PDB file of C-alpha atoms in Angstrom:
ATOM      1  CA  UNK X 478      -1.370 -18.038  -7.826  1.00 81.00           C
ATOM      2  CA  UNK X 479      -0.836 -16.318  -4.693  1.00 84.00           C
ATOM      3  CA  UNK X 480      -3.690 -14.973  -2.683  1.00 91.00           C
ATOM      4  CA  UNK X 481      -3.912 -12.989   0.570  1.00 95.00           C
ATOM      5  CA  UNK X 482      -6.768 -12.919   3.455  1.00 96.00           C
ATOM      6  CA  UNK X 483      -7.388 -10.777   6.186  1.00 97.00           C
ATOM      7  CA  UNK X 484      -9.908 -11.346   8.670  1.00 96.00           C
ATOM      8  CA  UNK X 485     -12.157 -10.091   9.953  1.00 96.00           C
ATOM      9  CA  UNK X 486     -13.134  -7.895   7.382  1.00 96.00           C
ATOM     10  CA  UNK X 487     -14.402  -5.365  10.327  1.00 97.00           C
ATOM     11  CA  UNK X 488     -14.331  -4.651  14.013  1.00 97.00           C
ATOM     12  CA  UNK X 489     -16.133  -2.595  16.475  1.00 97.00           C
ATOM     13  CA  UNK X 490     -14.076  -2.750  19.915  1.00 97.00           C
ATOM     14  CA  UNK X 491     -14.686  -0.710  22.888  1.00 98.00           C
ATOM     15  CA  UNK X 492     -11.579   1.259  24.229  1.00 97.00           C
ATOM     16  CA  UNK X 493      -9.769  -0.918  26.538  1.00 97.00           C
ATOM     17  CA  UNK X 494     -10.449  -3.960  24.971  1.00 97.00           C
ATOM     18  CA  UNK X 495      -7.973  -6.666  23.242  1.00 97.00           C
ATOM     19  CA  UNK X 496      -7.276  -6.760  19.683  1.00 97.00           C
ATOM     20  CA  UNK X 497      -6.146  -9.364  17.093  1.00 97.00           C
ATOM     21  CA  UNK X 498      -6.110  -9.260  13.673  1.00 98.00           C
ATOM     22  CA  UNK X 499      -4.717 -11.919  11.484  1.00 98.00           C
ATOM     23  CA  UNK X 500      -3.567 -12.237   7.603  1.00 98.00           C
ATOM     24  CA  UNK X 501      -2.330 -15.517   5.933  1.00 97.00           C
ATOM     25  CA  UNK X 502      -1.004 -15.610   2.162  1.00 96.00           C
ATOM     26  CA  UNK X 503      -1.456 -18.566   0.090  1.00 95.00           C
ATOM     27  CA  UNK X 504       0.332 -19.620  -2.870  1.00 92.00           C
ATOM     28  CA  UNK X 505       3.940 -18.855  -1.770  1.00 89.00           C
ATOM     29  CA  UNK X 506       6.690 -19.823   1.068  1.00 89.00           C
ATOM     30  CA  UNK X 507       8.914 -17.471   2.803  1.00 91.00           C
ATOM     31  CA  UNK X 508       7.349 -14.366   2.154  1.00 92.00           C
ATOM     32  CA  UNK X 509       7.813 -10.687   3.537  1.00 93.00           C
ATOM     33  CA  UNK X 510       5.114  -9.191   4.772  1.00 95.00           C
ATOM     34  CA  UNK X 511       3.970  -6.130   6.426  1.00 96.00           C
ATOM     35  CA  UNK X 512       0.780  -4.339   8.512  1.00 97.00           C
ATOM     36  CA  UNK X 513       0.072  -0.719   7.637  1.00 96.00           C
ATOM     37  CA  UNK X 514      -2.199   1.563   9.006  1.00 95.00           C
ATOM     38  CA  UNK X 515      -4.424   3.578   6.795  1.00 93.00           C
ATOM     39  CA  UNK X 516      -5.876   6.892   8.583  1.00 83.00           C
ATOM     40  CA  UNK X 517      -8.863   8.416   6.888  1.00 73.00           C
ATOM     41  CA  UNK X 518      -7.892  10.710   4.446  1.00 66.00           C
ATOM     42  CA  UNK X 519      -4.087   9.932   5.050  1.00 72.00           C
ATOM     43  CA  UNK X 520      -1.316   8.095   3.542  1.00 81.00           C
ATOM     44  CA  UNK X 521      -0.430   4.495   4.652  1.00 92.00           C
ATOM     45  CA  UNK X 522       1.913   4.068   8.047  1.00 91.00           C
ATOM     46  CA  UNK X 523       3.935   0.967   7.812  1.00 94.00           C
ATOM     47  CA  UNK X 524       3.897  -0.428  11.240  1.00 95.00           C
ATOM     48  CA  UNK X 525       5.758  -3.485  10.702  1.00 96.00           C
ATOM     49  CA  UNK X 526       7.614  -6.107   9.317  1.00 93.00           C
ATOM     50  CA  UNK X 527       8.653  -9.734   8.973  1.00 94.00           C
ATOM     51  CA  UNK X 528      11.318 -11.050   6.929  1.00 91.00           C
ATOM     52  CA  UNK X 529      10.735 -14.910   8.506  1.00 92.00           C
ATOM     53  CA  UNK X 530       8.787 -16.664  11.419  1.00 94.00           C
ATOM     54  CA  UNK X 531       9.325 -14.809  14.551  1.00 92.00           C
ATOM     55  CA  UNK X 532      11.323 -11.996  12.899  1.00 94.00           C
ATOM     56  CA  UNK X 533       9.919  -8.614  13.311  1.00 95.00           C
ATOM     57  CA  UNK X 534      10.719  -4.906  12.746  1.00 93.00           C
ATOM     58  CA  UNK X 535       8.752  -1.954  14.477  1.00 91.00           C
ATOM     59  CA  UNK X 536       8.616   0.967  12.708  1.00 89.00           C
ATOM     60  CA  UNK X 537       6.185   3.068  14.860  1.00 83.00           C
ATOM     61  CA  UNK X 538       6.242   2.994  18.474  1.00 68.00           C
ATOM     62  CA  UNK X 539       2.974   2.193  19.926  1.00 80.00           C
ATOM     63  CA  UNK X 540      -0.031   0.038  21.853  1.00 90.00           C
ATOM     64  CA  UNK X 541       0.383  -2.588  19.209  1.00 95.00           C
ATOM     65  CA  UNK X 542       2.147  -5.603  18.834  1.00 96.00           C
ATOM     66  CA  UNK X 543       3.134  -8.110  15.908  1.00 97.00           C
ATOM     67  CA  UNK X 544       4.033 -12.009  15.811  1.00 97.00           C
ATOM     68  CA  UNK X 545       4.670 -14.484  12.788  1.00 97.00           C
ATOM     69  CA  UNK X 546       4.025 -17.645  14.503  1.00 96.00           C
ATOM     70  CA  UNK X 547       3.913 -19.333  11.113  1.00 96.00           C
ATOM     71  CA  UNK X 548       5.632 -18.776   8.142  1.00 95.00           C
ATOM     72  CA  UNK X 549       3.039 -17.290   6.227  1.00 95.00           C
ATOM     73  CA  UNK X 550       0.752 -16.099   8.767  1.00 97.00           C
ATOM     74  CA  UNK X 551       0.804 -12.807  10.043  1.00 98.00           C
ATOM     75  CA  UNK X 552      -0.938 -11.374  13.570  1.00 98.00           C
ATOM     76  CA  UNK X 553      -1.754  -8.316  14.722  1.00 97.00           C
ATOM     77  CA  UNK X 554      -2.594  -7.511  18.519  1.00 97.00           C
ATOM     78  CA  UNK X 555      -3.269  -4.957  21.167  1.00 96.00           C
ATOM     79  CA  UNK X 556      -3.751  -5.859  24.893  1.00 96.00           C
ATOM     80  CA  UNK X 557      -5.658  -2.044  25.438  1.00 96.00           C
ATOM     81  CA  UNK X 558      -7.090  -0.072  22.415  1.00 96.00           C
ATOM     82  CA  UNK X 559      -7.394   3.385  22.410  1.00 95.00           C
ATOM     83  CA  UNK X 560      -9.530   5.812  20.056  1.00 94.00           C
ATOM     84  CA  UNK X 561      -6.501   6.596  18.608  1.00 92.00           C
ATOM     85  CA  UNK X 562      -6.032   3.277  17.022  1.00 94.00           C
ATOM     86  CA  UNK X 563      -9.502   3.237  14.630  1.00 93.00           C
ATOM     87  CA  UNK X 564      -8.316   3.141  11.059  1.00 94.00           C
ATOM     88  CA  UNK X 565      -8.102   0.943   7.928  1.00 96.00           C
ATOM     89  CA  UNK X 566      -5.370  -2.128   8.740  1.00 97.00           C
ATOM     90  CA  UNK X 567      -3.525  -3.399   5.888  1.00 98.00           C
ATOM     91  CA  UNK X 568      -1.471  -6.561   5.632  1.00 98.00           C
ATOM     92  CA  UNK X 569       0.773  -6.902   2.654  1.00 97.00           C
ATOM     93  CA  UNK X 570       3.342  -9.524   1.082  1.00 95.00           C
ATOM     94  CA  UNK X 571       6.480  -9.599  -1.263  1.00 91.00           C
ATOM     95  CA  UNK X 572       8.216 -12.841  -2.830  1.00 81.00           C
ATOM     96  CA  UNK X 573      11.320 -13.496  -0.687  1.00 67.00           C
ATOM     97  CA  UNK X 574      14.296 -11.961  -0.377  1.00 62.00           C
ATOM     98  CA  UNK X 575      14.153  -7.757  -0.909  1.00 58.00           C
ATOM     99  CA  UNK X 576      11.218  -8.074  -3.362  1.00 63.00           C
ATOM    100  CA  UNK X 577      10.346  -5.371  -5.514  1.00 73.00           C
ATOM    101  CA  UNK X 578       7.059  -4.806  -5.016  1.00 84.00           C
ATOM    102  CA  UNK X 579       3.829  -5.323  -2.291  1.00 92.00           C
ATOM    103  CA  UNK X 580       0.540  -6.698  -2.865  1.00 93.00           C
ATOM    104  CA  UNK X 581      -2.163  -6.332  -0.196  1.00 96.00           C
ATOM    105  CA  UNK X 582      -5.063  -7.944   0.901  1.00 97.00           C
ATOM    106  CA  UNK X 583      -8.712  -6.611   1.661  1.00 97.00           C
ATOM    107  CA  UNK X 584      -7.663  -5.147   4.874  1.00 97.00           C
ATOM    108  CA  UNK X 585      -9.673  -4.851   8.468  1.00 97.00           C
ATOM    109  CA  UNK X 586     -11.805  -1.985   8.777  1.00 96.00           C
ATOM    110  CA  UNK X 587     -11.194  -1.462  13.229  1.00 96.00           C
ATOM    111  CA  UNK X 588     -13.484   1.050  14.799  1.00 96.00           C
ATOM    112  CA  UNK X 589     -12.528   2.021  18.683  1.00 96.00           C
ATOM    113  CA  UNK X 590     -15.186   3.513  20.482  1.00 96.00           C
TER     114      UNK X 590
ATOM    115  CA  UNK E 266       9.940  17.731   3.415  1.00 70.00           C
ATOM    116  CA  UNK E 267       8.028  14.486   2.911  1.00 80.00           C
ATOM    117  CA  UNK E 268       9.805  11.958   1.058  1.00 91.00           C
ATOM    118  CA  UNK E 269       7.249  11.140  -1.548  1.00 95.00           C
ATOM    119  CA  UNK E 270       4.868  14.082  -2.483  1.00 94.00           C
ATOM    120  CA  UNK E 271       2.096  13.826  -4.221  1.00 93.00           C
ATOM    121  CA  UNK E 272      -1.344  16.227  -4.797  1.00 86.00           C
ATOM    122  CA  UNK E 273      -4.286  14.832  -3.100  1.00 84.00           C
ATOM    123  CA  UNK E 274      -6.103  16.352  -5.421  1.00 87.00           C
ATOM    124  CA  UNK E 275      -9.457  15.414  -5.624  1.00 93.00           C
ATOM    125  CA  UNK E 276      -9.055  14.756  -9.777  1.00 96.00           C
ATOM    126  CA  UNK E 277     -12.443  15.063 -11.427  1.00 97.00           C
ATOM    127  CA  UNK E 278     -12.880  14.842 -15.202  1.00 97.00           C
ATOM    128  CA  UNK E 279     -15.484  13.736 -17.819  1.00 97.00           C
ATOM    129  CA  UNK E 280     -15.804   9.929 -19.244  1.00 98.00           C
ATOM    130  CA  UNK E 281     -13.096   9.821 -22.021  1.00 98.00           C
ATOM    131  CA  UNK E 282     -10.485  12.220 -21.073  1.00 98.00           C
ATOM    132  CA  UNK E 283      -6.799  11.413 -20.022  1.00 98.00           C
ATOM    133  CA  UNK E 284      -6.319  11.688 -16.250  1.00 97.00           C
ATOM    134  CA  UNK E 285      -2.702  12.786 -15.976  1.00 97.00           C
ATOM    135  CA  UNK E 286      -1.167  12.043 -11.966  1.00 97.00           C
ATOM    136  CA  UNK E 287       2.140  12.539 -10.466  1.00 97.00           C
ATOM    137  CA  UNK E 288       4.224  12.241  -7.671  1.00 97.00           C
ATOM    138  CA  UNK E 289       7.701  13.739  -6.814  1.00 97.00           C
ATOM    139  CA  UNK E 290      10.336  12.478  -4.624  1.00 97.00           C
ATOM    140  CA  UNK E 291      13.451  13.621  -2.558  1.00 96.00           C
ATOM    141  CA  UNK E 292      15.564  10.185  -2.565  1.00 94.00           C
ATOM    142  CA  UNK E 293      17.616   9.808  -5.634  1.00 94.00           C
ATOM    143  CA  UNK E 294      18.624   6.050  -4.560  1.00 93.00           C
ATOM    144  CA  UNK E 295      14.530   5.268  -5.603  1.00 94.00           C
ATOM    145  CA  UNK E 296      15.053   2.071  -8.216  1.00 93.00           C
ATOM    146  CA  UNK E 297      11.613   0.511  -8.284  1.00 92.00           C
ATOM    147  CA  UNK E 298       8.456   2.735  -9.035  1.00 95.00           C
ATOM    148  CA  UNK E 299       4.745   1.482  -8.779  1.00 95.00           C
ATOM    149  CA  UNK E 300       1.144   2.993  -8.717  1.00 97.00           C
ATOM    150  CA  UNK E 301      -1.689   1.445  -6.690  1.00 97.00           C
ATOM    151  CA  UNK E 302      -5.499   1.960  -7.698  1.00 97.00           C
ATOM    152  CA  UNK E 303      -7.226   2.005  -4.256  1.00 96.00           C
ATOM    153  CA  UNK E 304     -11.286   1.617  -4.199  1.00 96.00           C
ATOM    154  CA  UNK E 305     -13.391   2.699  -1.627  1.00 92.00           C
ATOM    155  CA  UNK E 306     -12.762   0.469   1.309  1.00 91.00           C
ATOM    156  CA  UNK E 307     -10.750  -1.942  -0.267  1.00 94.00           C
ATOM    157  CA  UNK E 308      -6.881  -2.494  -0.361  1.00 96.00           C
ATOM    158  CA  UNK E 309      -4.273  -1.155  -2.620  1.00 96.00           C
ATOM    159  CA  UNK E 310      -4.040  -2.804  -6.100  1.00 96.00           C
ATOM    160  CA  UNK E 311      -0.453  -2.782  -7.982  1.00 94.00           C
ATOM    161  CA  UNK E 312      -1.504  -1.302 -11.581  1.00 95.00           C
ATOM    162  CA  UNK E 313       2.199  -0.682 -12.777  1.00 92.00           C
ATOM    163  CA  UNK E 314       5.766  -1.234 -11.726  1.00 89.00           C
ATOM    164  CA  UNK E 315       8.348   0.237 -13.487  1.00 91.00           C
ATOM    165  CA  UNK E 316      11.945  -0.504 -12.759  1.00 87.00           C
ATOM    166  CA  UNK E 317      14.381   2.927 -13.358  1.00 86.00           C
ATOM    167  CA  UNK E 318      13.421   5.603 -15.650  1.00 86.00           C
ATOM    168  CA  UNK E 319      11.316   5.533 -19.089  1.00 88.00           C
ATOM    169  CA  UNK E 320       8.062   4.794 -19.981  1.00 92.00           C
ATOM    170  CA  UNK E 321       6.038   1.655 -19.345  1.00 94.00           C
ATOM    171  CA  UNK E 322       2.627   0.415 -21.293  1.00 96.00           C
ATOM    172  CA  UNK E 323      -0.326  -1.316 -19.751  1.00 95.00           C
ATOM    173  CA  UNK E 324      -3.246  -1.198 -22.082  1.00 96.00           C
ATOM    174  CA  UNK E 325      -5.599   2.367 -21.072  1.00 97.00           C
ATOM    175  CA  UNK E 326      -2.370   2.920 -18.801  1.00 97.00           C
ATOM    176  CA  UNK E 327       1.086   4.813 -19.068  1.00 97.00           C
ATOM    177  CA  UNK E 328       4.195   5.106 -16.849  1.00 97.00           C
ATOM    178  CA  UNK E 329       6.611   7.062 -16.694  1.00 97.00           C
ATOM    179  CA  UNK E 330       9.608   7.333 -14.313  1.00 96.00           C
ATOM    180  CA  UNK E 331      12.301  10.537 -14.831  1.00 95.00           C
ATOM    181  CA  UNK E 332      14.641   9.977 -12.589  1.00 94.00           C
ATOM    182  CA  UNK E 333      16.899  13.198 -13.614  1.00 93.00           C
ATOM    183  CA  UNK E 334      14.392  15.132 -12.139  1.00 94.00           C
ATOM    184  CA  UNK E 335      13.153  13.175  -9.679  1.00 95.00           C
ATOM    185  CA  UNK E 336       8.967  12.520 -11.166  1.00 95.00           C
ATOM    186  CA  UNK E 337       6.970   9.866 -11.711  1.00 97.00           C
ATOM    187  CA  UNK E 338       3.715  10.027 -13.971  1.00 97.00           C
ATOM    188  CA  UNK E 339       0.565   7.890 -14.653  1.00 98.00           C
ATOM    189  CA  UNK E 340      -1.883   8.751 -17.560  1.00 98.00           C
ATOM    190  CA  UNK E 341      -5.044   6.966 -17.982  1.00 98.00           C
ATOM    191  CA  UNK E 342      -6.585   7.294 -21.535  1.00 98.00           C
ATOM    192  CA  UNK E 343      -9.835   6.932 -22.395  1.00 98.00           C
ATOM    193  CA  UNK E 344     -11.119   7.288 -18.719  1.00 98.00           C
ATOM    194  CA  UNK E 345     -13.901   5.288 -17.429  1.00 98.00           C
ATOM    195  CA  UNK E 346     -16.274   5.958 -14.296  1.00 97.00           C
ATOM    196  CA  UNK E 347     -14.980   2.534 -12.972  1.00 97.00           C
ATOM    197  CA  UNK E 348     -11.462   4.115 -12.932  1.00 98.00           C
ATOM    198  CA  UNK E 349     -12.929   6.267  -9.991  1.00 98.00           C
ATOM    199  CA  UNK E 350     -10.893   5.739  -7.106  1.00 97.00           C
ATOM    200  CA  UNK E 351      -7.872   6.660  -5.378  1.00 96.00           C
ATOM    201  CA  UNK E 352      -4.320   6.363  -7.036  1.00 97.00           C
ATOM    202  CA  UNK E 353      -1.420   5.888  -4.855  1.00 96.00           C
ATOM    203  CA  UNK E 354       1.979   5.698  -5.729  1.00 97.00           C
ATOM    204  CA  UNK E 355       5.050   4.059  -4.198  1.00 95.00           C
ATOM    205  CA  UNK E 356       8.708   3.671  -4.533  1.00 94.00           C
ATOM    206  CA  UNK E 357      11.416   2.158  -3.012  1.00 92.00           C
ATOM    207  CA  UNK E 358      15.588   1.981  -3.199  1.00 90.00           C
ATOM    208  CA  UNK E 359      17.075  -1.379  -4.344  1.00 82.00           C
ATOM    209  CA  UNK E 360      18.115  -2.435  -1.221  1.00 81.00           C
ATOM    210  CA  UNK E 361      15.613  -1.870   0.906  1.00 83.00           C
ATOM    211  CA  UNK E 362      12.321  -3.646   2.068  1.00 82.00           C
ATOM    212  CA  UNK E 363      10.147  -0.739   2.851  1.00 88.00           C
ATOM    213  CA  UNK E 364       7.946   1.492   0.320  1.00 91.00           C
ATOM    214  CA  UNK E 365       7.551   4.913   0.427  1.00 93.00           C
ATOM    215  CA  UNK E 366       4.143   6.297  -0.468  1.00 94.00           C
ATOM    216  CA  UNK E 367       2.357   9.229  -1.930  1.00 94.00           C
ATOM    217  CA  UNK E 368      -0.858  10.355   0.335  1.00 92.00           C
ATOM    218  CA  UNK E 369      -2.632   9.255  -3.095  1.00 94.00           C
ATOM    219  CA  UNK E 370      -4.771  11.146  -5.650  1.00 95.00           C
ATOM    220  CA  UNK E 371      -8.173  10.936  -5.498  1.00 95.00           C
ATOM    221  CA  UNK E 372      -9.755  10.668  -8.668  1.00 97.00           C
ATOM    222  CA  UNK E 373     -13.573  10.830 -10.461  1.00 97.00           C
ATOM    223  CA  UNK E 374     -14.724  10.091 -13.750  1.00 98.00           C
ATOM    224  CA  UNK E 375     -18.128  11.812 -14.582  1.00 97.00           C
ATOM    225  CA  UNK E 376     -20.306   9.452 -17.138  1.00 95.00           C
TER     226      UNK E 376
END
């Protein structure tokens, strides 16, 4: 079966600092997969996407950066956080091709003080 | 207009009662419809995916997907307190890899 990890689970960073964040699935090849970010009280913000290694889509303009170095391994960074970037980080997967549905891991709890 | 509407509620309602949720959308080219049960501080979990319209069957769940008028239901029977949590639901066109989400419902069951 297929199973997703995020790590770490959370994160206290000081503004200015670096960040990386980094997901791996298990249990399939070639997947799709995708980092949201969940404000409190809000909906969830897809901020990007991978359909294979070293492809990836931007959806929101922004601080943050994404890389697939591996095929199912998932990073997400920041060279400078801001305050503006503290929320719930979500990294999610779908079986190759379109897929017709996401599953999601734990997610990264990232507070920016 | 958002894209996927959906009341944020909160939902609260005694042990044993149907909780009735619902979302509405704009896009008619929507094929693939799912809900998500989200705990506190935890990710999204897929509880149903239904593929077009009509009516799909998942033990205490129901749901149901009318795309003539563009809403998409889930009903929980026989509510639990450990069905507390936030329902989010999602949808997406057939050719397309992105989901489009409700803000989700937030829900409590009173024991």
């Amino acid at each position: 079966s297929q199973t997703i990890h995020q790590w770490p689970a959370t994160l206290v960073q000081p503004v200015g600092s670096p960040l990386s964040l980094e997901c791996t699935v298990e249990g399939t090849s070639n997947p799709n997969l995708y980092w949201y970010r969940q404000a409190a009280g809000r909906g969830l913000q897809l901020l990007f996407y991978s359909v294979g290694i070293g492809q990836i889509s931007s959806e929101v303009p922004q601080n943050l950066s994404a890389s697939r170095p591996q095929d199912r391994q998932f990073i997400l960074s920041s060279k400078k956080l801001l305050l503006s970037d503290s929320g719930f980080y979500l990294c999610a997967w779908t079986p190759g091709d379109i897929g017709e549905t996401q599953y999601f891991g734990p997610g990264t709890r990232l507070l920016v003080l | 207009q958002k894209e996927v509407e959906q009341d944020p509620g909160p939902l609260s309602v005694p042990e044993g009662a149907i909780v009735s949720l619902n979302c509405t959308y704009s896009n008619s080219a929507f094929q693939y419809f799912m809900w998500y049960r989200q705990y506190s501080r935890k990710g999204p979990e897929l509880l149903m995916y239904t593929y077009s319209s009509g009516n799909k069957e998942d033990g205490r769940f129901t749901a149901q997907v009318d795309k003539s008028s563009k809403y998409i239901s889930l009903f929980i029977r026989d509510s639990q307190p450990s069905d507390s949590a936030t329902y989010l639901c999602a949808m997406k066109p057939g050719n397309d890899y992105k989901l489009s989400f409700g803000a989700g419902t937030t829900v409590t069951v009173r024991a």
